[in-house]
Short mmCIF file of C-alpha atoms in Angstrom, two decimals:
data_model
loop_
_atom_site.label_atom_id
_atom_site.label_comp_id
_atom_site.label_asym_id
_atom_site.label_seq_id
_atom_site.Cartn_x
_atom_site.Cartn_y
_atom_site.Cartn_z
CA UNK A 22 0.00 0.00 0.00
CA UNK A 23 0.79 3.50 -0.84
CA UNK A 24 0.63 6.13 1.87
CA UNK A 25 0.42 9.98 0.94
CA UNK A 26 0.97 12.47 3.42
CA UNK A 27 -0.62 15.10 1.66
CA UNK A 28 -3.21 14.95 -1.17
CA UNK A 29 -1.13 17.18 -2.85
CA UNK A 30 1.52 13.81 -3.21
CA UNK A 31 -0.99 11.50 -4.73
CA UNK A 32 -0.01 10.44 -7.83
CA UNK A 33 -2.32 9.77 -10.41
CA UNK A 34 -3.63 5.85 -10.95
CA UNK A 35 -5.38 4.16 -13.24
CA UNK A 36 -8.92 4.89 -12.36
CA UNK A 37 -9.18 5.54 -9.10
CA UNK A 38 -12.14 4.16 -6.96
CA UNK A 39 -12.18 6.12 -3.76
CA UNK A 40 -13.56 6.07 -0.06
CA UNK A 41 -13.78 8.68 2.59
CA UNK A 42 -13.77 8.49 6.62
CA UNK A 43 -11.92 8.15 9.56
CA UNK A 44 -11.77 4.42 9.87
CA UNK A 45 -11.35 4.96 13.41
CA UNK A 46 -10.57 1.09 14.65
CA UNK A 47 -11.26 -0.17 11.14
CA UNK A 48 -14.29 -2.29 12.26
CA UNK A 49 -16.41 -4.73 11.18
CA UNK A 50 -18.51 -1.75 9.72
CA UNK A 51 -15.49 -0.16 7.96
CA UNK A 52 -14.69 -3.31 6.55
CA UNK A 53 -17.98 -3.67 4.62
CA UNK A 54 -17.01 -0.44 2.56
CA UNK A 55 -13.70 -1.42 1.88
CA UNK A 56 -14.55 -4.65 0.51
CA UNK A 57 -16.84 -3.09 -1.50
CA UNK A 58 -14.04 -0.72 -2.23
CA UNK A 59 -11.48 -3.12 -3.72
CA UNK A 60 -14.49 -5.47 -5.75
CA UNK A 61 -15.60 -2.31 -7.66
CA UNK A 62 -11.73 -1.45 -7.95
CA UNK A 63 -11.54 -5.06 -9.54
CA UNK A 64 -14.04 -4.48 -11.68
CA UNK A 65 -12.86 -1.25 -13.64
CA UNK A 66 -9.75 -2.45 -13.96
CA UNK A 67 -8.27 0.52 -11.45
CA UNK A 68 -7.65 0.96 -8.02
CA UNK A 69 -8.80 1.50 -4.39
CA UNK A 70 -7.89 4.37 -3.25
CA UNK A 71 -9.63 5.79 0.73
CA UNK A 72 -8.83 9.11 1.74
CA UNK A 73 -8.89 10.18 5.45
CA UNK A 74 -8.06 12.62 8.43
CA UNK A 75 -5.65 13.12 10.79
CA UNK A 76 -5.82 14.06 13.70
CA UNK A 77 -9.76 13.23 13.83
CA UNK A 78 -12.05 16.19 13.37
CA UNK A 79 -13.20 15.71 16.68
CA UNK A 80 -10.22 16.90 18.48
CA UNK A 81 -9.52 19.86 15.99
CA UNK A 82 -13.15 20.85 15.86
CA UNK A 83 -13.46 20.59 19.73
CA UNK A 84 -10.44 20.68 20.92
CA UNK A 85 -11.82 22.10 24.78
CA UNK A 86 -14.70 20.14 25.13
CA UNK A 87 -13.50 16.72 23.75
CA UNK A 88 -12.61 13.68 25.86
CA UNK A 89 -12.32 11.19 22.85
CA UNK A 90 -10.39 8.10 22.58
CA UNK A 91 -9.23 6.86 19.89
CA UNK A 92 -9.46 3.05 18.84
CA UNK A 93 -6.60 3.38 16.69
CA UNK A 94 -3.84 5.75 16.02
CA UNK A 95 -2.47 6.92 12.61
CA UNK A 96 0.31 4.36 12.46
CA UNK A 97 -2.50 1.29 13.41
CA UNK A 98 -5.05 2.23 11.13
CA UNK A 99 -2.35 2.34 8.20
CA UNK A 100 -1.66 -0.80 8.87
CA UNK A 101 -4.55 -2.77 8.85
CA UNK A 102 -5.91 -0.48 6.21
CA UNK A 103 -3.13 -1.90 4.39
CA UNK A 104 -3.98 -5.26 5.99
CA UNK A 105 -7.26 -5.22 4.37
CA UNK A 106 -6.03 -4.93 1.26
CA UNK A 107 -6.27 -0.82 0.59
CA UNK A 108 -3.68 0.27 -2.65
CA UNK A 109 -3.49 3.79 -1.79
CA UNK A 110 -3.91 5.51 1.37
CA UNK A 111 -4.03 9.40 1.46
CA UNK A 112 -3.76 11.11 5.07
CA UNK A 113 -5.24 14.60 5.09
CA UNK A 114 -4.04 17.11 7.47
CA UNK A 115 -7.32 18.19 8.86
CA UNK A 116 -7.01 21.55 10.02
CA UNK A 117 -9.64 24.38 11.32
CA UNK A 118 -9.18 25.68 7.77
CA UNK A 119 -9.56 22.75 5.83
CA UNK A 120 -12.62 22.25 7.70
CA UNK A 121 -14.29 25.45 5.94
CA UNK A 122 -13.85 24.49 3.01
CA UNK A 123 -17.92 24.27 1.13
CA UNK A 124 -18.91 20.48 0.17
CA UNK A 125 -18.80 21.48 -3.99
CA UNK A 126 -14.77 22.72 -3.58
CA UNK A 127 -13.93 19.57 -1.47
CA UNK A 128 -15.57 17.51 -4.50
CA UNK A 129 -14.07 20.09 -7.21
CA UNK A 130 -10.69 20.11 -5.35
CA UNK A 131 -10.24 17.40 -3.40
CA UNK A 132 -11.70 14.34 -5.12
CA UNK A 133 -12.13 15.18 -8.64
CA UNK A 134 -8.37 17.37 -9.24
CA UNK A 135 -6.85 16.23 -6.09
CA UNK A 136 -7.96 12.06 -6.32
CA UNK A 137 -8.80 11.68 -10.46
CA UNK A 138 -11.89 9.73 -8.96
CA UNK A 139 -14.07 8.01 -11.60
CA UNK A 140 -15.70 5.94 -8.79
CA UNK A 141 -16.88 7.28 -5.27
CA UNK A 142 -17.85 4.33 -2.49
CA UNK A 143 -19.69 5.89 0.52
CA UNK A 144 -21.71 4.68 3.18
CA UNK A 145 -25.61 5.79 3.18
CA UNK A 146 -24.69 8.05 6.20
CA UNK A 147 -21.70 9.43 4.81
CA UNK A 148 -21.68 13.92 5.06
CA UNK A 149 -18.80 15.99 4.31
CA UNK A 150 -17.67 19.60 3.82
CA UNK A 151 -18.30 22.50 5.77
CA UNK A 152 -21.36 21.78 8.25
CA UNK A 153 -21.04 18.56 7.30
CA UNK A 154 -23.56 20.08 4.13
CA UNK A 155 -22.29 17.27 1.27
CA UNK A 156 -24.15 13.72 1.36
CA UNK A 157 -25.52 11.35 -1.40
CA UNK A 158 -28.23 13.69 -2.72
CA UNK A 159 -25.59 16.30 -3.22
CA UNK A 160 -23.30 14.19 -4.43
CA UNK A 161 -25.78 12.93 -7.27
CA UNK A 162 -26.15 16.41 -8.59
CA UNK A 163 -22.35 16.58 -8.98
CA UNK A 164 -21.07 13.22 -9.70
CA UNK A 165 -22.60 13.97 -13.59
CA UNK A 166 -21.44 17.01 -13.74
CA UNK A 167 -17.48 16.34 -12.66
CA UNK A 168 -17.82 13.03 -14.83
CA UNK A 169 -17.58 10.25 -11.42
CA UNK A 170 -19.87 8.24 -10.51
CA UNK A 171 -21.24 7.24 -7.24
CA UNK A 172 -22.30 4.15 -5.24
CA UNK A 173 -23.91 3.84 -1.69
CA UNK A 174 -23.38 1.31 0.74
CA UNK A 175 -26.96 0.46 2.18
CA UNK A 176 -27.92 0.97 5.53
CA UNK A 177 -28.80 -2.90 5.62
CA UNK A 178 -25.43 -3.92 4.63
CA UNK A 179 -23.60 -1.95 7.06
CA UNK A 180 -25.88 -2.10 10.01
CA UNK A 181 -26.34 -5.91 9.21
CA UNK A 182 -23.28 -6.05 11.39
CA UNK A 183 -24.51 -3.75 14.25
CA UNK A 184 -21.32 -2.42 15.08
CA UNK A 185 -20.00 0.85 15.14
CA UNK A 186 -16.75 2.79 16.87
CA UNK A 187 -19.00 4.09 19.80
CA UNK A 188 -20.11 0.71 20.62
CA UNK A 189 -16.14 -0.75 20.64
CA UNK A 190 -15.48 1.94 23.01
CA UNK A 191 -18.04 1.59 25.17
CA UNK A 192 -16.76 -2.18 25.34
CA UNK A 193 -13.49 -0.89 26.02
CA UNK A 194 -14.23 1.20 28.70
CA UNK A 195 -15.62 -1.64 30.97
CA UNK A 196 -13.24 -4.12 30.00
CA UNK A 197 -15.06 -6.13 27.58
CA UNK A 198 -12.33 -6.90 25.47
CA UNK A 199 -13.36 -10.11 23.96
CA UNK A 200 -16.24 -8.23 22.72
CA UNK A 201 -14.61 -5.06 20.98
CA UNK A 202 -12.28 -8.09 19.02
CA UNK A 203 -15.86 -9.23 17.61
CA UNK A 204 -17.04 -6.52 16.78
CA UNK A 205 -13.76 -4.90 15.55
CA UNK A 206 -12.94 -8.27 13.34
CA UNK A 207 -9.58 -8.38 14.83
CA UNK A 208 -7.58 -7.89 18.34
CA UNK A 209 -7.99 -4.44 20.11
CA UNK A 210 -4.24 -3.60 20.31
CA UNK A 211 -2.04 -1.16 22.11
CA UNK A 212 1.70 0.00 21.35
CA UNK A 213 4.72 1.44 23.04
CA UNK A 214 8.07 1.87 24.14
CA UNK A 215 9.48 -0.22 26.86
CA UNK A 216 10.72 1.67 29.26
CA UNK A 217 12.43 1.59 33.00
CA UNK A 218 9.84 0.92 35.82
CA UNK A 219 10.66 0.40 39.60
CA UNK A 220 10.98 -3.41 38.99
CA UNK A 221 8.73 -4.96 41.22
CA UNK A 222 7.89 -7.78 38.98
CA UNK A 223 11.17 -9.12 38.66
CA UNK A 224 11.75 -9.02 42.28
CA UNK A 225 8.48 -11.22 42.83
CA UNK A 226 9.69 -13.73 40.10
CA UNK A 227 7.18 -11.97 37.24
CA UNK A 228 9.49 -9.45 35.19
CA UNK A 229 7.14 -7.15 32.87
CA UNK A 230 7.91 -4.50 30.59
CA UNK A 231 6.47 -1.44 31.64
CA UNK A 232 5.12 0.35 28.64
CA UNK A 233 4.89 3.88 27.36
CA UNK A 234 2.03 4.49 24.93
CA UNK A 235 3.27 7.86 23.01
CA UNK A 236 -0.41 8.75 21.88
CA UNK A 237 -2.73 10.20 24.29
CA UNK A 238 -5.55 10.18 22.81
CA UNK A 239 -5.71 6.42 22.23
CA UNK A 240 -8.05 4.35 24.58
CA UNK A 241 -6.52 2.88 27.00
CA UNK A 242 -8.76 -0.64 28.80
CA UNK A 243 -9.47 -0.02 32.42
CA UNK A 244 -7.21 -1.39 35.10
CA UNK A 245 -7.20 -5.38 35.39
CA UNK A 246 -5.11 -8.08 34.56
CA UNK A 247 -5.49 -8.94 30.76
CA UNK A 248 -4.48 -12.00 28.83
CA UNK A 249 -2.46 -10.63 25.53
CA UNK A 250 -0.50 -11.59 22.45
CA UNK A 251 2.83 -9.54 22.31
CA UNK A 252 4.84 -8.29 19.36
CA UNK A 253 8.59 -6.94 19.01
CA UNK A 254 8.48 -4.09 16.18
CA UNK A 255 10.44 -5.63 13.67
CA UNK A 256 9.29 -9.00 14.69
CA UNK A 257 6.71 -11.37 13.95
CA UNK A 258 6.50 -14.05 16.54
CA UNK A 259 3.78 -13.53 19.05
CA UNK A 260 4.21 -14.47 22.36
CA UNK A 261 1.80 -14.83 25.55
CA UNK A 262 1.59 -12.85 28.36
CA UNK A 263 -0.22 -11.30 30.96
CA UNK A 264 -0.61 -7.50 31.04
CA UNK A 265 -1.09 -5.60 33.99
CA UNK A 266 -3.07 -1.87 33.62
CA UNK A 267 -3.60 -0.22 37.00
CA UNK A 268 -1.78 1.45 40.07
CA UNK A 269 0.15 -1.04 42.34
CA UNK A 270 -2.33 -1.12 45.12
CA UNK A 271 -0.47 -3.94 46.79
CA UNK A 272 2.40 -1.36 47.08
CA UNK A 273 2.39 2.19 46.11
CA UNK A 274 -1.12 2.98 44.96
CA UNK A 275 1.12 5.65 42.41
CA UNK A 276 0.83 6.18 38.99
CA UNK A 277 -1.22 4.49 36.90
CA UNK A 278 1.02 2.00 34.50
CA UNK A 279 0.86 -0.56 32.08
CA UNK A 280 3.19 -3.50 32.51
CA UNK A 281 3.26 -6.98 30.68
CA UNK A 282 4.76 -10.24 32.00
CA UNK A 283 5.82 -12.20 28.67
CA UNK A 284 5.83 -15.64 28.93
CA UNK A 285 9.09 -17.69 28.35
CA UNK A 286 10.74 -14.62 27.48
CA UNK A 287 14.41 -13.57 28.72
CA UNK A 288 15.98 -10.61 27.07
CA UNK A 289 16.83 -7.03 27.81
CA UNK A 290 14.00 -4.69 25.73
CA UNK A 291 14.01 -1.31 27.09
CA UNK A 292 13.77 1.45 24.16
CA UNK A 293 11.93 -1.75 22.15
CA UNK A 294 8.55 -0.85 20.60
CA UNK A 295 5.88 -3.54 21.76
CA UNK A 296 2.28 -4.25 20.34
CA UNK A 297 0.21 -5.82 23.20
CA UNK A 298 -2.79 -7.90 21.48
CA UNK A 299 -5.91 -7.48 23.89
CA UNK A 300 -7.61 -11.33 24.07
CA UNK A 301 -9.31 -11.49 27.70
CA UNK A 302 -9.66 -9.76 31.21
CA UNK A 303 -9.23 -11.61 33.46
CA UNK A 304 -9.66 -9.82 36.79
CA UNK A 305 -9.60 -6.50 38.21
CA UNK A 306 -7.04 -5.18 39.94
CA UNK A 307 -7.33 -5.90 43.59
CA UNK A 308 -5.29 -4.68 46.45
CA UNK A 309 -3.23 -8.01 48.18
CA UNK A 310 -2.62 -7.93 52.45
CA UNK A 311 1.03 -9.49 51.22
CA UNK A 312 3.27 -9.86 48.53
CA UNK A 313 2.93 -13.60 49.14
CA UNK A 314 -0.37 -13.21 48.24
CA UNK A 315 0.07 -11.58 45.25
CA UNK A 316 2.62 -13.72 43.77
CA UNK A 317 0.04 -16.62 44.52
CA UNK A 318 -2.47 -14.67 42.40
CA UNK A 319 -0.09 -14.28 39.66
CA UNK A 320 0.89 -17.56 39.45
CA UNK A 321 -3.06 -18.52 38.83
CA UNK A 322 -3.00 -15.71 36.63
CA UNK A 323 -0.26 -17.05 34.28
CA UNK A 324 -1.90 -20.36 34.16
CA UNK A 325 -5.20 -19.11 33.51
CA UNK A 326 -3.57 -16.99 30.71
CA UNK A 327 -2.09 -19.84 29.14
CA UNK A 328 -5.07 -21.63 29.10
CA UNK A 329 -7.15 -18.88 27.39
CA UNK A 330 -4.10 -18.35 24.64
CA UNK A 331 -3.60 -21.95 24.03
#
């Protein structure tokens, strides 16, 4: 896949077929449209193209009243974008101007000069330019007259799979992990850097990797003990583990942190970029009267994690 920082980089393809949205999580929902996306592509003989924002509208739009989370960040939703199959990816910088601009220059400017589309794929709920003013009746006044034609995806066939970002988060937020990865077609998954902790898991026998997520608007699972898949950047092997989100209660009650135990795993990380692969919660995080205790608890903990993984 092709990514474009700038619509001003694309570089004209063979009949392009072309998508717009924020793919936030690249769902179930999203998923529908891009298939579409890439059968259509197949069929005239040119190529998918989806154009979207960054950073959402949301936070540029709102920027004082907004407490969004974000299911994926930039660098996640290129790549399962690219996963999926995508050719070309275009990343608008969506700015307070850009915003203004009227729904007939974005389709003047942005998809018929800026994109070459001959094909546009939107959902039935799809609005875009200032106000939010463009959507499909607009769009079939214009499509003739720039020369592109249009196709919507039905509410049937995207609500047929009754999911939708706000639902995933909502999932998130209390933990039900297993049931944003259904709805999301794939594992809910967080990166960062490993970084230096206070090491109270290798004194108790459970060394984790305390990690550093760079993005702060992504979402973040509430605190519990999670059973995950782990990745090295650079790396594809997954290994098992069990991540810890939460404060310490057993010993500090500090700052909140998010630490993995990897399973079978011995080697020195720190400054590594990790991607942990959310699979099950387990438990919530629960204050111990003794480290004893808590080192029993792990050890169920890792067994229990094992058997969920296996």
């Amino acid at each position: 896949m092709r990514v474009y920082r700038h619509i001003n980089e694309f570089k004209l393809v063979n009949s392009s077929v072309v998508t717009i949205g924020t793919f936030d999580g690249v769902h179930l929902g999203h998923q529908q449209i891009i298939k579409r996306l890439i059968q259509s592509a197949d069929i005239q003989a040119g190529e998918s193209v989806v154009l979207t924002f960054h950073p959402h509208p949301r936070l540029v739009l709102f920027p004082t009243k907004n407490d969004l989370q974000l299911l994926t960040t930039l660098d996640e939703k290129i790549a399962l974008l690219e996963h999926y199959g995508v050719k070309h990816l275009v990343v608008q910088d969506f700015t307070k101007e850009f915003s203004q601009i009227s729904h007939t220059d974005f389709v003047k400017n942005i998809l018929v000069q800026g994109l070459r589309v001959k094909k546009l794929i939107i959902g039935y709920d799809h609005h875009f330019g200032h106000g939010r003013m463009g959507g499909l009746n607009e769009l079939k006044v214009l499509a003739p007259q720039f020369g592109f034609e249009v196709e919507e995806i039905p509410e049937q066939d995207i609500d047929a799979v009754a999911v939708s970002s706000t639902r995933i988060r909502k999932a998130l937020k209390i933990g039900a992990v297993a049931e944003a990865c259904i709805l999301l077609g794939h594992n809910y998954s967080i990166s960062g850097s490993v970084v230096k902790g206070k090491q109270l898991g290798r004194t108790l026998g459970f060394p984790t990797a305390n990690i550093e997520v760079a993005d702060a608007s992504k979402l973040i699972p509430p605190n519990g003990i999670y059973a995950v898949n782990v990745v090295l950047k650079g790396e594809s092997k997954r290994y098992n583990g069990a991540l810890s989100i939460g404060t310490r209660p057993t010993f500090d009650n500090g700052a909140r942190s998010i630490e993995v135990n990897i399973f079978d795993f011995d080697r020195d990380i720190y400054g590594v970029e990790l991607t942990l692969f959310f699979r099950h919660l387990l438990r919530d995080e629960l204050k111990f009267e003794s480290a004893e205790a808590l080192v029993e608890q792990m050890k169920l903990d890792k067994l229990r994690c094992i058997e969920l993984l296996s």
